[in-house]
PDB file of C-alpha atoms in Angstrom:
ATOM      1  CA  ILE A   1      21.997-138.961  19.194  1.00 95.00           C
ATOM      2  CA  PHE A   2      19.764-141.944  18.478  1.00 92.00           C
ATOM      3  CA  GLN A   3      19.189-144.419  15.673  1.00 92.00           C
ATOM      4  CA  LEU A   4      16.042-146.345  14.794  1.00 89.00           C
ATOM      5  CA  ASP A   5      15.897-149.329  12.494  1.00 88.00           C
ATOM      6  CA  SER A   6      13.400-149.441   9.617  1.00 85.00           C
ATOM      7  CA  ALA A   7      10.802-151.000  11.946  1.00 84.00           C
ATOM      8  CA  GLY A   8      11.039-147.986  14.288  1.00 81.00           C
ATOM      9  CA  ARG A   9      12.934-149.749  17.087  1.00 85.00           C
ATOM     10  CA  CYS A  10      15.627-147.766  18.857  1.00 87.00           C
ATOM     11  CA  VAL A  11      18.877-149.601  18.182  1.00 90.00           C
ATOM     12  CA  TYR A  12      21.346-146.991  19.412  1.00 91.00           C
ATOM     13  CA  ALA A  13      21.354-144.052  21.787  1.00 91.00           C
ATOM     14  CA  ASN A  14      24.330-142.163  23.122  1.00 92.00           C
ATOM     15  CA  ALA A  15      24.777-141.242  26.781  1.00 91.00           C
ATOM     16  CA  ARG A  16      23.300-137.734  26.370  1.00 93.00           C
ATOM     17  CA  PHE A  17      20.111-139.146  24.790  1.00 91.00           C
ATOM     18  CA  ARG A  18      19.746-141.494  27.757  1.00 90.00           C
ATOM     19  CA  GLU A  19      20.429-138.604  30.145  1.00 90.00           C
ATOM     20  CA  ILE A  20      17.850-136.277  28.548  1.00 91.00           C
ATOM     21  CA  LEU A  21      15.186-139.004  28.593  1.00 88.00           C
ATOM     22  CA  ARG A  22      16.431-140.220  31.998  1.00 86.00           C
ATOM     23  CA  LEU A  23      16.777-143.783  30.782  1.00 84.00           C
ATOM     24  CA  SER A  24      18.526-146.208  33.054  1.00 81.00           C
ATOM     25  CA  GLY A  25      17.290-149.447  31.525  1.00 75.00           C
ATOM     26  CA  SER A  26      16.734-150.714  28.019  1.00 77.00           C
ATOM     27  CA  LEU A  27      16.004-148.456  25.067  1.00 77.00           C
ATOM     28  CA  GLU A  28      12.908-150.468  24.144  1.00 77.00           C
ATOM     29  CA  PRO A  29      10.350-149.642  25.453  1.00 74.00           C
ATOM     30  CA  GLY A  30      12.160-147.194  27.750  1.00 75.00           C
ATOM     31  CA  TRP A  31      12.319-144.233  25.390  1.00 84.00           C
ATOM     32  CA  ARG A  32       8.579-144.482  24.632  1.00 82.00           C
ATOM     33  CA  GLU A  33       7.725-144.523  28.329  1.00 84.00           C
ATOM     34  CA  ALA A  34       9.930-141.437  28.908  1.00 88.00           C
ATOM     35  CA  VAL A  35       7.898-139.366  26.419  1.00 90.00           C
ATOM     36  CA  HIS A  36       4.829-137.636  27.886  1.00 91.00           C
ATOM     37  CA  PRO A  37       1.742-139.813  27.222  1.00 90.00           C
ATOM     38  CA  GLU A  38      -0.001-137.059  25.226  1.00 92.00           C
ATOM     39  CA  ASP A  39       3.041-136.665  22.937  1.00 93.00           C
ATOM     40  CA  ARG A  40       3.953-140.343  22.581  1.00 90.00           C
ATOM     41  CA  VAL A  41       1.916-141.141  19.451  1.00 91.00           C
ATOM     42  CA  ALA A  42       3.114-138.029  17.593  1.00 91.00           C
ATOM     43  CA  THR A  43       6.733-138.775  18.501  1.00 89.00           C
ATOM     44  CA  GLU A  44       6.491-142.444  17.516  1.00 86.00           C
ATOM     45  CA  THR A  45       4.758-141.535  14.247  1.00 87.00           C
ATOM     46  CA  ALA A  46       7.264-138.832  13.255  1.00 88.00           C
ATOM     47  CA  TRP A  47      10.278-140.983  14.037  1.00 86.00           C
ATOM     48  CA  ALA A  48       8.761-144.045  12.310  1.00 84.00           C
ATOM     49  CA  GLU A  49       8.059-141.980   9.172  1.00 85.00           C
ATOM     50  CA  ALA A  50      11.688-140.827   9.127  1.00 85.00           C
ATOM     51  CA  ALA A  51      12.818-144.447   9.621  1.00 84.00           C
ATOM     52  CA  ARG A  52      10.721-145.520   6.603  1.00 84.00           C
ATOM     53  CA  GLY A  53      12.087-142.686   4.454  1.00 82.00           C
ATOM     54  CA  GLN A  54       8.855-140.716   4.316  1.00 80.00           C
ATOM     55  CA  SER A  55      10.135-137.456   5.755  1.00 74.00           C
ATOM     56  CA  ALA A  56      12.752-135.709   7.802  1.00 75.00           C
ATOM     57  CA  THR A  57      11.235-134.204  10.895  1.00 83.00           C
ATOM     58  CA  VAL A  58      11.670-131.568  13.560  1.00 90.00           C
ATOM     59  CA  LEU A  59       9.496-132.247  16.560  1.00 91.00           C
ATOM     60  CA  ARG A  60       8.944-130.721  19.999  1.00 94.00           C
ATOM     61  CA  PHE A  61       7.682-133.033  22.703  1.00 93.00           C
ATOM     62  CA  ARG A  62       7.443-133.308  26.459  1.00 93.00           C
ATOM     63  CA  ILE A  63       9.418-135.716  28.590  1.00 92.00           C
ATOM     64  CA  GLY A  64       8.003-137.004  31.865  1.00 85.00           C
ATOM     65  CA  SER A  65       4.925-135.559  33.511  1.00 76.00           C
ATOM     66  CA  GLY A  66       3.781-133.428  36.422  1.00 75.00           C
ATOM     67  CA  ASN A  67       6.306-131.138  38.106  1.00 79.00           C
ATOM     68  CA  LYS A  68       9.221-133.011  36.512  1.00 82.00           C
ATOM     69  CA  GLN A  69       7.990-132.400  32.971  1.00 90.00           C
ATOM     70  CA  ARG A  70      10.616-131.111  30.538  1.00 93.00           C
ATOM     71  CA  TRP A  71      10.656-130.193  26.845  1.00 95.00           C
ATOM     72  CA  ALA A  72      12.788-131.691  24.094  1.00 95.00           C
ATOM     73  CA  GLU A  73      13.311-130.971  20.423  1.00 95.00           C
ATOM     74  CA  SER A  74      14.144-133.771  18.039  1.00 93.00           C
ATOM     75  CA  ARG A  75      15.526-133.726  14.525  1.00 93.00           C
ATOM     76  CA  ALA A  76      15.443-136.992  12.610  1.00 91.00           C
ATOM     77  CA  ALA A  77      16.335-137.928   9.052  1.00 90.00           C
ATOM     78  CA  THR A  78      16.253-141.091   6.989  1.00 90.00           C
ATOM     79  CA  LEU A  79      19.370-143.250   7.144  1.00 89.00           C
ATOM     80  CA  ARG A  80      20.451-145.154   4.029  1.00 90.00           C
ATOM     81  CA  ASN A  81      23.154-147.773   3.556  1.00 90.00           C
ATOM     82  CA  ASP A  82      25.909-147.598   0.912  1.00 93.00           C
ATOM     83  CA  HIS A  83      23.496-148.985  -1.720  1.00 92.00           C
ATOM     84  CA  GLY A  84      20.837-146.349  -1.045  1.00 87.00           C
ATOM     85  CA  ALA A  85      18.452-148.671   0.750  1.00 89.00           C
ATOM     86  CA  ILE A  86      16.599-147.252   3.734  1.00 89.00           C
ATOM     87  CA  VAL A  87      17.832-148.812   6.971  1.00 90.00           C
ATOM     88  CA  GLY A  88      16.112-146.510   9.488  1.00 89.00           C
ATOM     89  CA  CYS A  89      16.721-143.019  10.763  1.00 90.00           C
ATOM     90  CA  VAL A  90      19.239-141.119  12.792  1.00 92.00           C
ATOM     91  CA  GLY A  91      18.398-138.163  14.955  1.00 92.00           C
ATOM     92  CA  THR A  92      19.223-135.847  17.770  1.00 94.00           C
ATOM     93  CA  VAL A  93      17.341-134.838  20.881  1.00 94.00           C
ATOM     94  CA  GLU A  94      17.996-131.564  22.691  1.00 95.00           C
ATOM     95  CA  ASP A  95      16.628-130.530  26.082  1.00 95.00           C
ATOM     96  CA  ILE A  96      14.892-127.197  25.392  1.00 96.00           C
ATOM     97  CA  THR A  97      13.137-126.801  28.743  1.00 94.00           C
ATOM     98  CA  GLU A  98      14.768-123.454  29.563  1.00 95.00           C
ATOM     99  CA  ARG A  99      14.035-122.095  26.080  1.00 95.00           C
ATOM    100  CA  GLU A 100      10.376-123.124  26.432  1.00 94.00           C
ATOM    101  CA  LYS A 101      10.124-121.392  29.821  1.00 94.00           C
ATOM    102  CA  ILE A 102      11.592-118.168  28.428  1.00 96.00           C
ATOM    103  CA  GLU A 103       9.330-118.285  25.354  1.00 95.00           C
ATOM    104  CA  ALA A 104       6.281-118.812  27.585  1.00 93.00           C
ATOM    105  CA  GLN A 105       7.287-115.845  29.756  1.00 95.00           C
ATOM    106  CA  LEU A 106       7.821-113.616  26.717  1.00 96.00           C
ATOM    107  CA  THR A 107       4.493-114.682  25.220  1.00 95.00           C
ATOM    108  CA  HIS A 108       2.724-113.958  28.498  1.00 95.00           C
ATOM    109  CA  GLN A 109       4.377-110.536  28.733  1.00 94.00           C
ATOM    110  CA  ALA A 110       3.381-109.738  25.145  1.00 94.00           C
ATOM    111  CA  LEU A 111      -0.264-110.687  25.704  1.00 95.00           C
ATOM    112  CA  HIS A 112      -0.972-109.528  29.276  1.00 94.00           C
ATOM    113  CA  ASP A 113      -0.960-106.245  31.165  1.00 90.00           C
ATOM    114  CA  PRO A 114       2.129-106.040  33.392  1.00 88.00           C
ATOM    115  CA  VAL A 115       0.215-104.439  36.284  1.00 83.00           C
ATOM    116  CA  THR A 116      -2.998-106.446  36.416  1.00 84.00           C
ATOM    117  CA  GLY A 117      -1.906-109.618  34.627  1.00 87.00           C
ATOM    118  CA  LEU A 118      -5.118-109.403  32.618  1.00 88.00           C
ATOM    119  CA  PRO A 119      -5.192-110.066  28.870  1.00 91.00           C
ATOM    120  CA  ASN A 120      -4.228-106.989  26.848  1.00 92.00           C
ATOM    121  CA  ARG A 121      -5.654-105.516  23.653  1.00 89.00           C
ATOM    122  CA  THR A 122      -3.540-107.786  21.418  1.00 92.00           C
ATOM    123  CA  LEU A 123      -4.835-110.960  23.056  1.00 93.00           C
ATOM    124  CA  PHE A 124      -8.387-109.546  23.112  1.00 91.00           C
ATOM    125  CA  LEU A 125      -8.323-108.833  19.369  1.00 92.00           C
ATOM    126  CA  ASP A 126      -6.888-112.294  18.690  1.00 93.00           C
ATOM    127  CA  ARG A 127      -9.656-113.985  20.697  1.00 93.00           C
ATOM    128  CA  VAL A 128     -12.360-111.865  19.047  1.00 93.00           C
ATOM    129  CA  SER A 129     -10.992-112.806  15.613  1.00 94.00           C
ATOM    130  CA  MET A 130     -10.997-116.481  16.575  1.00 94.00           C
ATOM    131  CA  ALA A 131     -14.572-116.249  17.901  1.00 94.00           C
ATOM    132  CA  LEU A 132     -15.779-114.505  14.730  1.00 94.00           C
ATOM    133  CA  ALA A 133     -14.084-117.114  12.543  1.00 95.00           C
ATOM    134  CA  ARG A 134     -15.711-119.897  14.579  1.00 94.00           C
ATOM    135  CA  VAL A 135     -19.143-118.230  14.156  1.00 94.00           C
ATOM    136  CA  ARG A 136     -18.576-117.912  10.398  1.00 94.00           C
ATOM    137  CA  ARG A 137     -17.740-121.629  10.197  1.00 95.00           C
ATOM    138  CA  ASN A 138     -20.322-123.042  12.611  1.00 95.00           C
ATOM    139  CA  GLY A 139     -22.980-120.357  12.948  1.00 93.00           C
ATOM    140  CA  GLY A 140     -24.090-118.924  16.267  1.00 92.00           C
ATOM    141  CA  ALA A 141     -23.355-115.544  17.783  1.00 92.00           C
ATOM    142  CA  VAL A 142     -20.649-113.587  19.565  1.00 92.00           C
ATOM    143  CA  ALA A 143     -21.134-110.850  22.127  1.00 92.00           C
ATOM    144  CA  VAL A 144     -18.587-108.307  23.324  1.00 88.00           C
ATOM    145  CA  LEU A 145     -19.111-106.233  26.462  1.00 87.00           C
ATOM    146  CA  PHE A 146     -17.326-102.910  26.823  1.00 83.00           C
ATOM    147  CA  MET A 147     -17.250-101.239  30.207  1.00 80.00           C
ATOM    148  CA  ASP A 148     -15.926 -97.752  30.840  1.00 78.00           C
ATOM    149  CA  LEU A 149     -15.384 -96.328  34.313  1.00 80.00           C
ATOM    150  CA  ASP A 150     -16.243 -92.634  34.314  1.00 81.00           C
ATOM    151  CA  ARG A 151     -14.020 -90.298  36.325  1.00 82.00           C
ATOM    152  CA  PHE A 152     -11.518 -93.086  37.125  1.00 82.00           C
ATOM    153  CA  LYS A 153      -8.785 -90.479  36.739  1.00 84.00           C
ATOM    154  CA  MET A 154     -10.015 -88.962  40.021  1.00 86.00           C
ATOM    155  CA  ILE A 155      -9.080 -92.184  41.857  1.00 85.00           C
ATOM    156  CA  ASN A 156      -5.585 -92.170  40.395  1.00 83.00           C
ATOM    157  CA  ASP A 157      -5.154 -88.428  41.107  1.00 89.00           C
ATOM    158  CA  SER A 158      -6.448 -88.544  44.676  1.00 91.00           C
ATOM    159  CA  LEU A 159      -5.308 -92.002  45.889  1.00 89.00           C
ATOM    160  CA  GLY A 160      -2.392 -92.631  43.551  1.00 86.00           C
ATOM    161  CA  HIS A 161      -1.766 -94.978  40.640  1.00 80.00           C
ATOM    162  CA  GLU A 162      -1.048 -97.930  42.931  1.00 82.00           C
ATOM    163  CA  ALA A 163      -4.539 -97.664  44.438  1.00 82.00           C
ATOM    164  CA  GLY A 164      -6.019 -97.272  40.964  1.00 79.00           C
ATOM    165  CA  ASP A 165      -4.162-100.347  39.750  1.00 75.00           C
ATOM    166  CA  ARG A 166      -5.470-102.351  42.696  1.00 76.00           C
TER     167      ARG A 166
END
C-alpha cells in the first residue's frame, strides 16, 4: 500500500511496497528509481493523475532492469479528506512477475508450433492483417511467399516423423 500527496510525492508506503520495489532508503526519489526507466513516465503520470483526482488507474509496469527485472500491477484511486477535498491518492502494488511469465508462455504456445517453435497459422494471419492495415494507411505493398514441399510425406514415412520435424 502507498499514498501520494496531491503533488505526487510518496508520503507513505507499507513494508510490502518497499519489499516489492526493493527500497531500503527514502521513498523519494527511491520509488521512481525502482521503476524500469521505460515505464517511469507512465507510472508517474498515472499516479499523479489519481493524486489530482483525474482518474483511478490500473497500471502494469516493470521494476528494475536486466535479469532482475520483475513486473508489478498497481491500482490507485483519488483520496479525499472528510470535506471532500482531494488530498492525493492511495494505491496498492502487487508483484505479478510469475503471472506475467505464465501469460507469456501461454501466448507463445498459442502462437507457435510446438515442434519447430516457428510462428503458427494464427500468428501468420495476425501479422498479415497488420501488414495489410499498415499498407491501407500508409500505402506501399505487401508480399506473401507460400512454399510447398512435394512428397514430404515420403520423408516422414521412410525416416520417421522426428527426422521430418528436424
